[in-house]
């Protein structure tokens, strides 16, 4: 059961290393990915629900943004979003990310979107109308069963890829985020080959690749979610603080394997590692 609470915010744009600013219209995300790094936000929220089971909706987000940007001189890059998916299912009702996107584009900001939701199709009219915005999709696996466990309420992986294809058809800049590629689950040769095969022929601007960073309760979440059924043998070999050598092996091998398949499908010039 998802608990939704309407709240108000005092500021919306936050300075960030990801871009000049990040923008989040929601705190919390009902996509409920097991590996979600944003779960650290729960420390700052007095909510009894687990991460993924509550969403705070900043209902005054567009109004606050309109005021805040009067103090910032564009062009500046804004990343949507860092502690939620701005196009999670609630966005269909509240339309806050859409409203903020429109305000930013109209004011001349560069906007970079990362989502796992085909709801972004609704806002292609805005993305098409301006030259600067770019649309990224996250994918971690082409195994539908694994994807349903890891990212149970996000759009299916093939739907995400098809959404990017549609964006390209409309001249929207696109990129892909492959991450986190979990050891033993997503970094297998079979999965990496399937991913790069699916990306072959897509005219992506960049392909970012990231490893698992088991912090802020991410490992506990993965243990809970993967310790059943066919994933019962989930092991902690990669846990950075307890087995740094294995973690470093995993990181190095992930790079090697990724480059092998990127090269095979003529995509190595597009790959950027985030670690
Ligand atoms: S889509 Fe992103 S923010 Fe939402 S649960 Fe998944 S990883 Fe977290």
mmCIF file of N, CA, C and O and ligand atoms in Angstrom, residues 29 31-33 35-36 38 51 83-85 116, ligand 1:
data_model
loop_
_atom_site.group_PDB
_atom_site.id
_atom_site.type_symbol
_atom_site.label_atom_id
_atom_site.label_comp_id
_atom_site.label_asym_id
_atom_site.label_seq_id
_atom_site.Cartn_x
_atom_site.Cartn_y
_atom_site.Cartn_z
ATOM 1 N N UNK A 29 9.607 7.131 -4.082
ATOM 2 C CA UNK A 29 9.393 6.649 -5.445
ATOM 3 C C UNK A 29 8.713 5.289 -5.406
ATOM 4 O O UNK A 29 9.227 4.345 -4.808
ATOM 5 N N UNK A 31 8.339 3.214 -7.703
ATOM 6 C CA UNK A 31 8.923 2.159 -8.543
ATOM 7 C C UNK A 31 9.568 1.073 -7.679
ATOM 8 O O UNK A 31 9.708 -0.060 -8.119
ATOM 9 N N UNK A 32 9.988 1.472 -6.467
ATOM 10 C CA UNK A 32 10.401 0.500 -5.455
ATOM 11 C C UNK A 32 11.578 -0.378 -5.888
ATOM 12 O O UNK A 32 11.584 -1.605 -5.620
ATOM 13 N N UNK A 33 12.553 0.201 -6.559
ATOM 14 C CA UNK A 33 13.718 -0.586 -6.984
ATOM 15 C C UNK A 33 14.501 -1.060 -5.756
ATOM 16 O O UNK A 33 14.746 -0.271 -4.831
ATOM 17 N N UNK A 35 17.550 -1.658 -5.413
ATOM 18 C CA UNK A 35 18.887 -1.074 -5.281
ATOM 19 C C UNK A 35 18.857 0.449 -5.157
ATOM 20 O O UNK A 35 19.885 1.103 -5.272
ATOM 21 N N UNK A 36 17.687 1.006 -4.923
ATOM 22 C CA UNK A 36 17.548 2.475 -4.956
ATOM 23 C C UNK A 36 18.464 3.154 -3.940
ATOM 24 O O UNK A 36 18.365 2.914 -2.743
ATOM 25 N N UNK A 38 18.437 6.306 -3.331
ATOM 26 C CA UNK A 38 17.744 7.462 -2.726
ATOM 27 C C UNK A 38 17.106 7.114 -1.387
ATOM 28 O O UNK A 38 16.615 7.992 -0.686
ATOM 29 N N UNK A 51 11.094 2.638 2.587
ATOM 30 C CA UNK A 51 11.362 3.336 1.327
ATOM 31 C C UNK A 51 10.642 2.612 0.178
ATOM 32 O O UNK A 51 10.662 1.390 0.103
ATOM 33 N N UNK A 83 16.281 12.037 -6.379
ATOM 34 C CA UNK A 83 15.804 11.214 -5.252
ATOM 35 C C UNK A 83 14.392 10.679 -5.506
ATOM 36 O O UNK A 83 13.672 10.325 -4.575
ATOM 37 N N UNK A 84 14.013 10.672 -6.747
ATOM 38 C CA UNK A 84 12.731 10.067 -7.133
ATOM 39 C C UNK A 84 12.783 9.871 -8.648
ATOM 40 O O UNK A 84 13.698 10.361 -9.299
ATOM 41 N N UNK A 85 11.824 9.144 -9.181
ATOM 42 C CA UNK A 85 11.610 9.186 -10.621
ATOM 43 C C UNK A 85 10.511 10.223 -10.837
ATOM 44 O O UNK A 85 9.386 10.058 -10.352
ATOM 45 N N UNK A 116 12.600 5.727 -15.601
ATOM 46 C CA UNK A 116 12.349 4.333 -15.999
ATOM 47 C C UNK A 116 10.893 4.214 -16.394
ATOM 48 O O UNK A 116 10.324 3.129 -16.309
HETATM 49 S S1 LIG B 1 13.208 4.671 -10.240
HETATM 50 FE FE1 LIG B 1 15.030 5.549 -9.312
HETATM 51 S S2 LIG B 1 14.302 6.770 -7.578
HETATM 52 FE FE2 LIG B 1 12.656 5.360 -8.172
HETATM 53 S S3 LIG B 1 12.916 3.592 -6.834
HETATM 54 FE FE3 LIG B 1 13.979 3.188 -8.764
HETATM 55 S S4 LIG B 1 16.095 3.821 -8.394
HETATM 56 FE FE4 LIG B 1 14.821 4.758 -6.790
#
